[in-house]
Amino acid sequence: MSLILDTFPYRTSRLTLDDVARATRLPRSTAHRIIEQMVRVRWLDRTNSGYSLGPRALRVGSNDDTNALRSAAAPLLHALMLRTGMTVHLATLDNGQVWFLDKMGGHSATSVPSRVGATAPAHATALGKAMLAWLMPEEVDRRVAGAMARSTASTITDINLLHKQLGAVRARNGIAFERGECFDDIACTAVAVRTPLNSTIGAISLTGKSDVQLDRVAPLVLGIARQVTAAIFPQP
């Protein structure tokens, strides 16, 4: 395990089985057997392009990553809040839950029953859908299938319908929507913050009353998410 984990130079690295076998000098079959065991216990994640560090590995030093995300996002979230007058959230994905890292808002914030440090079911939130959309389908199943509890009358509890919605998120360049699925009378639009290698490190949302016109503000969230990515991962 140590040999394999050491082959990932960055927290956002993607490696194939052949990459790992070559770097560790382990027989390919041995590397594959150990990697699959590490995937099952969440030290690694399986992706479209190979393997990446999983939630358990990423928790090592996760405070540094969280602080970097919050620091890069804070001024942009504040500007977004002032421009729209809506409540802004910053969150990460923890297995099948979204974990709220930050919340900003004026008078509107008190009407949104969320708080920093709390969690919410990923399948019932725009934040969760924005991040789940970029995982492999089987990884989505592992995280949420069988645990799709109903929060409101509008909550999606069918995994096939969720997959259909995640496909729509990808088709909209990552923009996710949700109306009354997590909290009654609350609507939300969210976009994931993604690395240059397309892994997800968090998501940003705008939240308001259920009658808010999300289509009008969604492009603003998309722009902010891209700015946060550029701030954390500056490109030459």
PDB file of C-alpha atoms in Angstrom:
ATOM      1  CA  MET A   1       0.000   0.000   0.000  1.00  0.00           C
ATOM      2  CA  SER A   2       2.768   2.432   0.881  1.00  0.00           C
ATOM      3  CA  LEU A   3       4.559   1.759  -2.388  1.00  0.00           C
ATOM      4  CA  ILE A   4       1.352   2.357  -4.334  1.00  0.00           C
ATOM      5  CA  LEU A   5       0.349   5.517  -2.449  1.00  0.00           C
ATOM      6  CA  ASP A   6       3.844   6.931  -2.967  1.00  0.00           C
ATOM      7  CA  THR A   7       3.430   6.675  -6.745  1.00  0.00           C
ATOM      8  CA  PHE A   8       0.834   9.482  -6.703  1.00  0.00           C
ATOM      9  CA  PRO A   9       2.952  12.672  -6.904  1.00  0.00           C
ATOM     10  CA  TYR A  10       0.019  15.045  -6.315  1.00  0.00           C
ATOM     11  CA  ARG A  11      -3.336  14.797  -4.587  1.00  0.00           C
ATOM     12  CA  THR A  12      -5.028  15.273  -7.980  1.00  0.00           C
ATOM     13  CA  SER A  13      -2.910  12.715  -9.882  1.00  0.00           C
ATOM     14  CA  ARG A  14      -4.510  10.075 -12.104  1.00  0.00           C
ATOM     15  CA  LEU A  15      -2.536   6.866 -12.746  1.00  0.00           C
ATOM     16  CA  THR A  16      -3.307   3.742 -14.737  1.00  0.00           C
ATOM     17  CA  LEU A  17      -2.612   0.211 -13.516  1.00  0.00           C
ATOM     18  CA  ASP A  18       0.421   0.064 -15.807  1.00  0.00           C
ATOM     19  CA  ASP A  19       1.721   3.351 -14.354  1.00  0.00           C
ATOM     20  CA  VAL A  20       1.527   1.929 -10.827  1.00  0.00           C
ATOM     21  CA  ALA A  21       3.071  -1.430 -11.744  1.00  0.00           C
ATOM     22  CA  ARG A  22       5.933   0.309 -13.559  1.00  0.00           C
ATOM     23  CA  ALA A  23       6.643   2.755 -10.724  1.00  0.00           C
ATOM     24  CA  THR A  24       6.454   0.161  -7.910  1.00  0.00           C
ATOM     25  CA  ARG A  25       8.049  -2.696  -9.905  1.00  0.00           C
ATOM     26  CA  LEU A  26       5.271  -4.940  -8.622  1.00  0.00           C
ATOM     27  CA  PRO A  27       3.918  -7.644 -10.931  1.00  0.00           C
ATOM     28  CA  ARG A  28       0.900  -6.256 -12.769  1.00  0.00           C
ATOM     29  CA  SER A  29      -1.437  -8.877 -11.267  1.00  0.00           C
ATOM     30  CA  THR A  30      -0.181  -8.134  -7.755  1.00  0.00           C
ATOM     31  CA  ALA A  31      -0.575  -4.383  -8.248  1.00  0.00           C
ATOM     32  CA  HIS A  32      -4.106  -4.898  -9.569  1.00  0.00           C
ATOM     33  CA  ARG A  33      -5.105  -7.112  -6.622  1.00  0.00           C
ATOM     34  CA  ILE A  34      -3.804  -4.618  -4.033  1.00  0.00           C
ATOM     35  CA  ILE A  35      -5.285  -1.613  -5.848  1.00  0.00           C
ATOM     36  CA  GLU A  36      -8.732  -3.221  -5.976  1.00  0.00           C
ATOM     37  CA  GLN A  37      -8.543  -3.911  -2.245  1.00  0.00           C
ATOM     38  CA  MET A  38      -7.558  -0.266  -1.668  1.00  0.00           C
ATOM     39  CA  VAL A  39     -10.525   0.888  -3.743  1.00  0.00           C
ATOM     40  CA  ARG A  40     -12.894  -1.215  -1.640  1.00  0.00           C
ATOM     41  CA  VAL A  41     -11.658   0.384   1.582  1.00  0.00           C
ATOM     42  CA  ARG A  42     -11.565   3.889   0.010  1.00  0.00           C
ATOM     43  CA  TRP A  43      -7.816   4.519   0.002  1.00  0.00           C
ATOM     44  CA  LEU A  44      -8.078   4.832  -3.793  1.00  0.00           C
ATOM     45  CA  ASP A  45     -10.856   5.776  -6.216  1.00  0.00           C
ATOM     46  CA  ARG A  46     -11.425   4.258  -9.656  1.00  0.00           C
ATOM     47  CA  THR A  47     -11.973   6.899 -12.376  1.00  0.00           C
ATOM     48  CA  ASN A  48     -12.494   6.991 -16.147  1.00  0.00           C
ATOM     49  CA  SER A  49      -8.777   7.630 -16.656  1.00  0.00           C
ATOM     50  CA  GLY A  50      -7.361   5.251 -14.058  1.00  0.00           C
ATOM     51  CA  TYR A  51      -7.015   5.589 -10.298  1.00  0.00           C
ATOM     52  CA  SER A  52      -6.830   8.529  -7.918  1.00  0.00           C
ATOM     53  CA  LEU A  53      -6.338   9.001  -4.201  1.00  0.00           C
ATOM     54  CA  GLY A  54      -9.521   8.143  -2.310  1.00  0.00           C
ATOM     55  CA  PRO A  55     -11.271   9.826   0.629  1.00  0.00           C
ATOM     56  CA  ARG A  56      -9.215   8.066   3.300  1.00  0.00           C
ATOM     57  CA  ALA A  57      -5.922   9.073   1.700  1.00  0.00           C
ATOM     58  CA  LEU A  58      -7.110  12.608   1.044  1.00  0.00           C
ATOM     59  CA  ARG A  59      -8.031  13.088   4.689  1.00  0.00           C
ATOM     60  CA  VAL A  60      -4.305  13.032   5.476  1.00  0.00           C
ATOM     61  CA  GLY A  61      -3.537  16.732   5.392  1.00  0.00           C
ATOM     62  CA  SER A  62      -7.121  17.514   4.419  1.00  0.00           C
ATOM     63  CA  ASN A  63      -7.167  20.592   6.656  1.00  0.00           C
ATOM     64  CA  ASP A  64      -4.541  22.174   4.401  1.00  0.00           C
ATOM     65  CA  ASP A  65      -6.639  21.426   1.320  1.00  0.00           C
ATOM     66  CA  THR A  66      -9.793  22.738   2.975  1.00  0.00           C
ATOM     67  CA  ASN A  67      -8.050  25.921   4.047  1.00  0.00           C
ATOM     68  CA  ALA A  68      -6.715  26.458   0.528  1.00  0.00           C
ATOM     69  CA  LEU A  69     -10.189  26.015  -0.928  1.00  0.00           C
ATOM     70  CA  ARG A  70     -11.805  28.346   1.604  1.00  0.00           C
ATOM     71  CA  SER A  71      -9.098  30.987   1.232  1.00  0.00           C
ATOM     72  CA  ALA A  72      -9.339  31.019  -2.550  1.00  0.00           C
ATOM     73  CA  ALA A  73     -13.131  31.028  -2.541  1.00  0.00           C
ATOM     74  CA  ALA A  74     -13.906  33.499   0.274  1.00  0.00           C
ATOM     75  CA  PRO A  75     -13.544  36.837  -1.565  1.00  0.00           C
ATOM     76  CA  LEU A  76     -15.294  35.479  -4.648  1.00  0.00           C
ATOM     77  CA  LEU A  77     -18.176  34.076  -2.604  1.00  0.00           C
ATOM     78  CA  HIS A  78     -18.576  37.417  -0.838  1.00  0.00           C
ATOM     79  CA  ALA A  79     -18.727  39.244  -4.168  1.00  0.00           C
ATOM     80  CA  LEU A  80     -21.279  36.726  -5.464  1.00  0.00           C
ATOM     81  CA  MET A  81     -23.430  37.223  -2.379  1.00  0.00           C
ATOM     82  CA  LEU A  82     -23.357  41.012  -2.752  1.00  0.00           C
ATOM     83  CA  ARG A  83     -24.194  40.824  -6.453  1.00  0.00           C
ATOM     84  CA  THR A  84     -27.162  38.467  -6.097  1.00  0.00           C
ATOM     85  CA  GLY A  85     -28.423  39.046  -2.563  1.00  0.00           C
ATOM     86  CA  MET A  86     -28.726  35.267  -2.212  1.00  0.00           C
ATOM     87  CA  THR A  87     -27.156  32.815   0.222  1.00  0.00           C
ATOM     88  CA  VAL A  88     -23.847  31.326  -0.916  1.00  0.00           C
ATOM     89  CA  HIS A  89     -22.460  27.944   0.181  1.00  0.00           C
ATOM     90  CA  LEU A  90     -19.096  26.264  -0.190  1.00  0.00           C
ATOM     91  CA  ALA A  91     -19.031  22.507   0.403  1.00  0.00           C
ATOM     92  CA  THR A  92     -17.073  19.322  -0.167  1.00  0.00           C
ATOM     93  CA  LEU A  93     -18.231  15.757  -0.789  1.00  0.00           C
ATOM     94  CA  ASP A  94     -17.789  13.248   2.029  1.00  0.00           C
ATOM     95  CA  ASN A  95     -18.931   9.837   0.812  1.00  0.00           C
ATOM     96  CA  GLY A  96     -22.694  10.330   0.258  1.00  0.00           C
ATOM     97  CA  GLN A  97     -22.949  13.628   2.120  1.00  0.00           C
ATOM     98  CA  VAL A  98     -22.066  17.236   1.375  1.00  0.00           C
ATOM     99  CA  TRP A  99     -20.151  18.968   4.140  1.00  0.00           C
ATOM    100  CA  PHE A 100     -20.710  22.728   4.428  1.00  0.00           C
ATOM    101  CA  LEU A 101     -17.404  24.599   4.708  1.00  0.00           C
ATOM    102  CA  ASP A 102     -18.779  28.120   4.425  1.00  0.00           C
ATOM    103  CA  LYS A 103     -22.050  30.005   4.276  1.00  0.00           C
ATOM    104  CA  MET A 104     -22.560  33.675   3.431  1.00  0.00           C
ATOM    105  CA  GLY A 105     -25.724  35.692   3.200  1.00  0.00           C
ATOM    106  CA  GLY A 106     -27.587  38.680   4.517  1.00  0.00           C
ATOM    107  CA  HIS A 107     -31.151  38.481   5.772  1.00  0.00           C
ATOM    108  CA  SER A 108     -31.783  35.602   3.362  1.00  0.00           C
ATOM    109  CA  ALA A 109     -29.304  33.327   5.152  1.00  0.00           C
ATOM    110  CA  THR A 110     -31.533  32.928   8.200  1.00  0.00           C
ATOM    111  CA  SER A 111     -34.258  31.343   6.066  1.00  0.00           C
ATOM    112  CA  VAL A 112     -31.902  28.627   4.788  1.00  0.00           C
ATOM    113  CA  PRO A 113     -31.598  25.820   7.397  1.00  0.00           C
ATOM    114  CA  SER A 114     -27.946  25.016   6.753  1.00  0.00           C
ATOM    115  CA  ARG A 115     -24.894  25.705   8.867  1.00  0.00           C
ATOM    116  CA  VAL A 116     -21.125  25.498   8.569  1.00  0.00           C
ATOM    117  CA  GLY A 117     -19.861  22.099   9.711  1.00  0.00           C
ATOM    118  CA  ALA A 118     -23.189  20.366   9.113  1.00  0.00           C
ATOM    119  CA  THR A 119     -23.917  17.842   6.364  1.00  0.00           C
ATOM    120  CA  ALA A 120     -26.764  17.177   3.944  1.00  0.00           C
ATOM    121  CA  PRO A 121     -27.519  14.209   1.660  1.00  0.00           C
ATOM    122  CA  ALA A 122     -25.679  14.583  -1.636  1.00  0.00           C
ATOM    123  CA  HIS A 123     -28.502  13.113  -3.735  1.00  0.00           C
ATOM    124  CA  ALA A 124     -30.956  15.755  -2.462  1.00  0.00           C
ATOM    125  CA  THR A 125     -28.804  18.854  -2.979  1.00  0.00           C
ATOM    126  CA  ALA A 126     -27.541  20.790  -5.978  1.00  0.00           C
ATOM    127  CA  LEU A 127     -24.116  20.860  -4.306  1.00  0.00           C
ATOM    128  CA  GLY A 128     -24.071  17.079  -4.107  1.00  0.00           C
ATOM    129  CA  LYS A 129     -25.272  16.565  -7.661  1.00  0.00           C
ATOM    130  CA  ALA A 130     -22.672  19.012  -8.968  1.00  0.00           C
ATOM    131  CA  MET A 131     -19.929  16.851  -7.430  1.00  0.00           C
ATOM    132  CA  LEU A 132     -21.471  13.410  -7.997  1.00  0.00           C
ATOM    133  CA  ALA A 133     -21.827  14.192 -11.710  1.00  0.00           C
ATOM    134  CA  TRP A 134     -18.073  13.808 -12.244  1.00  0.00           C
ATOM    135  CA  LEU A 135     -17.711  10.420 -10.543  1.00  0.00           C
ATOM    136  CA  MET A 136     -17.897   7.047 -12.258  1.00  0.00           C
ATOM    137  CA  PRO A 137     -21.505   5.703 -12.237  1.00  0.00           C
ATOM    138  CA  GLU A 138     -20.520   2.726 -10.072  1.00  0.00           C
ATOM    139  CA  GLU A 139     -18.863   5.103  -7.601  1.00  0.00           C
ATOM    140  CA  VAL A 140     -22.091   7.117  -7.408  1.00  0.00           C
ATOM    141  CA  ASP A 141     -23.961   3.881  -6.732  1.00  0.00           C
ATOM    142  CA  ARG A 142     -21.531   2.933  -3.986  1.00  0.00           C
ATOM    143  CA  ARG A 143     -21.904   6.290  -2.262  1.00  0.00           C
ATOM    144  CA  VAL A 144     -25.643   6.883  -2.449  1.00  0.00           C
ATOM    145  CA  ALA A 145     -27.574   3.826  -3.664  1.00  0.00           C
ATOM    146  CA  GLY A 146     -29.392   2.231  -0.779  1.00  0.00           C
ATOM    147  CA  ALA A 147     -29.110   5.414   1.270  1.00  0.00           C
ATOM    148  CA  MET A 148     -31.337   7.748  -0.733  1.00  0.00           C
ATOM    149  CA  ALA A 149     -33.559   8.788   2.132  1.00  0.00           C
ATOM    150  CA  ARG A 150     -36.426  11.182   1.515  1.00  0.00           C
ATOM    151  CA  SER A 151     -35.951  14.665   3.010  1.00  0.00           C
ATOM    152  CA  THR A 152     -39.054  16.224   1.427  1.00  0.00           C
ATOM    153  CA  ALA A 153     -41.865  15.146  -0.884  1.00  0.00           C
ATOM    154  CA  SER A 154     -39.682  16.258  -3.822  1.00  0.00           C
ATOM    155  CA  THR A 155     -36.562  14.285  -2.903  1.00  0.00           C
ATOM    156  CA  ILE A 156     -35.327  11.899  -5.592  1.00  0.00           C
ATOM    157  CA  THR A 157     -35.090   8.381  -4.185  1.00  0.00           C
ATOM    158  CA  ASP A 158     -34.586   6.438  -7.428  1.00  0.00           C
ATOM    159  CA  ILE A 159     -30.950   5.858  -8.423  1.00  0.00           C
ATOM    160  CA  ASN A 160     -31.768   5.673 -12.141  1.00  0.00           C
ATOM    161  CA  LEU A 161     -33.464   9.061 -12.048  1.00  0.00           C
ATOM    162  CA  LEU A 162     -30.464  10.452 -10.174  1.00  0.00           C
ATOM    163  CA  HIS A 163     -28.110   9.172 -12.878  1.00  0.00           C
ATOM    164  CA  LYS A 164     -30.307  10.850 -15.497  1.00  0.00           C
ATOM    165  CA  GLN A 165     -30.043  14.137 -13.620  1.00  0.00           C
ATOM    166  CA  LEU A 166     -26.279  13.792 -13.278  1.00  0.00           C
ATOM    167  CA  GLY A 167     -26.062  13.350 -17.036  1.00  0.00           C
ATOM    168  CA  ALA A 168     -28.015  16.591 -17.441  1.00  0.00           C
ATOM    169  CA  VAL A 169     -25.548  18.316 -15.095  1.00  0.00           C
ATOM    170  CA  ARG A 170     -22.639  17.284 -17.317  1.00  0.00           C
ATOM    171  CA  ALA A 171     -24.536  18.434 -20.412  1.00  0.00           C
ATOM    172  CA  ARG A 172     -24.944  21.886 -18.806  1.00  0.00           C
ATOM    173  CA  ASN A 173     -21.182  22.285 -18.269  1.00  0.00           C
ATOM    174  CA  GLY A 174     -21.540  21.222 -14.642  1.00  0.00           C
ATOM    175  CA  ILE A 175     -24.512  23.345 -13.539  1.00  0.00           C
ATOM    176  CA  ALA A 176     -26.811  21.524 -11.113  1.00  0.00           C
ATOM    177  CA  PHE A 177     -30.300  22.528  -9.948  1.00  0.00           C
ATOM    178  CA  GLU A 178     -32.540  21.528  -7.064  1.00  0.00           C
ATOM    179  CA  ARG A 179     -35.954  22.783  -5.919  1.00  0.00           C
ATOM    180  CA  GLY A 180     -37.378  21.695  -2.595  1.00  0.00           C
ATOM    181  CA  GLU A 181     -35.537  18.362  -2.562  1.00  0.00           C
ATOM    182  CA  CYS A 182     -33.506  18.932   0.607  1.00  0.00           C
ATOM    183  CA  PHE A 183     -35.513  21.667   2.323  1.00  0.00           C
ATOM    184  CA  ASP A 184     -39.075  22.699   1.523  1.00  0.00           C
ATOM    185  CA  ASP A 185     -39.458  26.058  -0.254  1.00  0.00           C
ATOM    186  CA  ILE A 186     -35.713  26.308  -0.965  1.00  0.00           C
ATOM    187  CA  ALA A 187     -34.138  26.267  -4.444  1.00  0.00           C
ATOM    188  CA  CYS A 188     -30.462  26.010  -5.293  1.00  0.00           C
ATOM    189  CA  THR A 189     -28.004  25.969  -8.184  1.00  0.00           C
ATOM    190  CA  ALA A 190     -24.441  24.714  -7.817  1.00  0.00           C
ATOM    191  CA  VAL A 191     -21.234  24.055  -9.746  1.00  0.00           C
ATOM    192  CA  ALA A 192     -18.289  21.891  -8.711  1.00  0.00           C
ATOM    193  CA  VAL A 193     -14.794  23.291  -8.248  1.00  0.00           C
ATOM    194  CA  ARG A 194     -12.633  20.989 -10.340  1.00  0.00           C
ATOM    195  CA  THR A 195      -8.901  20.519 -10.739  1.00  0.00           C
ATOM    196  CA  PRO A 196      -7.105  20.776 -14.108  1.00  0.00           C
ATOM    197  CA  LEU A 197      -7.353  16.958 -14.203  1.00  0.00           C
ATOM    198  CA  ASN A 198     -11.133  17.154 -13.712  1.00  0.00           C
ATOM    199  CA  SER A 199     -11.324  15.721 -10.223  1.00  0.00           C
ATOM    200  CA  THR A 200     -13.655  17.533  -7.824  1.00  0.00           C
ATOM    201  CA  ILE A 201     -12.459  19.281  -4.662  1.00  0.00           C
ATOM    202  CA  GLY A 202     -15.666  21.090  -3.696  1.00  0.00           C
ATOM    203  CA  ALA A 203     -18.706  22.952  -4.975  1.00  0.00           C
ATOM    204  CA  ILE A 204     -20.276  26.408  -4.775  1.00  0.00           C
ATOM    205  CA  SER A 205     -23.993  27.143  -4.664  1.00  0.00           C
ATOM    206  CA  LEU A 206     -26.508  29.982  -4.665  1.00  0.00           C
ATOM    207  CA  THR A 207     -29.620  29.358  -2.597  1.00  0.00           C
ATOM    208  CA  GLY A 208     -32.929  31.207  -2.358  1.00  0.00           C
ATOM    209  CA  LYS A 209     -36.691  30.806  -2.175  1.00  0.00           C
ATOM    210  CA  SER A 210     -38.247  28.128  -4.345  1.00  0.00           C
ATOM    211  CA  ASP A 211     -39.574  30.668  -6.862  1.00  0.00           C
ATOM    212  CA  VAL A 212     -36.152  32.186  -7.614  1.00  0.00           C
ATOM    213  CA  GLN A 213     -35.100  32.185 -11.288  1.00  0.00           C
ATOM    214  CA  LEU A 214     -32.100  29.905 -11.064  1.00  0.00           C
ATOM    215  CA  ASP A 215     -31.357  30.040 -14.801  1.00  0.00           C
ATOM    216  CA  ARG A 216     -30.453  33.718 -14.474  1.00  0.00           C
ATOM    217  CA  VAL A 217     -27.870  33.256 -11.708  1.00  0.00           C
ATOM    218  CA  ALA A 218     -26.443  29.828 -12.623  1.00  0.00           C
ATOM    219  CA  PRO A 219     -23.862  31.272 -15.083  1.00  0.00           C
ATOM    220  CA  LEU A 220     -22.533  33.453 -12.254  1.00  0.00           C
ATOM    221  CA  VAL A 221     -21.895  30.365 -10.113  1.00  0.00           C
ATOM    222  CA  LEU A 222     -20.158  28.658 -13.032  1.00  0.00           C
ATOM    223  CA  GLY A 223     -17.890  31.655 -13.490  1.00  0.00           C
ATOM    224  CA  ILE A 224     -17.003  31.818  -9.788  1.00  0.00           C
ATOM    225  CA  ALA A 225     -16.223  28.087  -9.655  1.00  0.00           C
ATOM    226  CA  ARG A 226     -13.834  28.486 -12.575  1.00  0.00           C
ATOM    227  CA  GLN A 227     -12.165  31.462 -10.896  1.00  0.00           C
ATOM    228  CA  VAL A 228     -11.638  29.459  -7.710  1.00  0.00           C
ATOM    229  CA  THR A 229     -10.050  26.655  -9.734  1.00  0.00           C
ATOM    230  CA  ALA A 230      -7.747  29.153 -11.436  1.00  0.00           C
ATOM    231  CA  ALA A 231      -6.768  30.644  -8.074  1.00  0.00           C
ATOM    232  CA  ILE A 232      -5.848  27.269  -6.564  1.00  0.00           C
ATOM    233  CA  PHE A 233      -4.278  25.768  -9.697  1.00  0.00           C
ATOM    234  CA  PRO A 234      -2.704  28.631 -11.678  1.00  0.00           C
ATOM    235  CA  GLN A 235      -1.791  27.554 -15.181  1.00  0.00           C
ATOM    236  CA  PRO A 236       1.365  28.684 -17.005  1.00  0.00           C
TER     237      PRO A 236
END
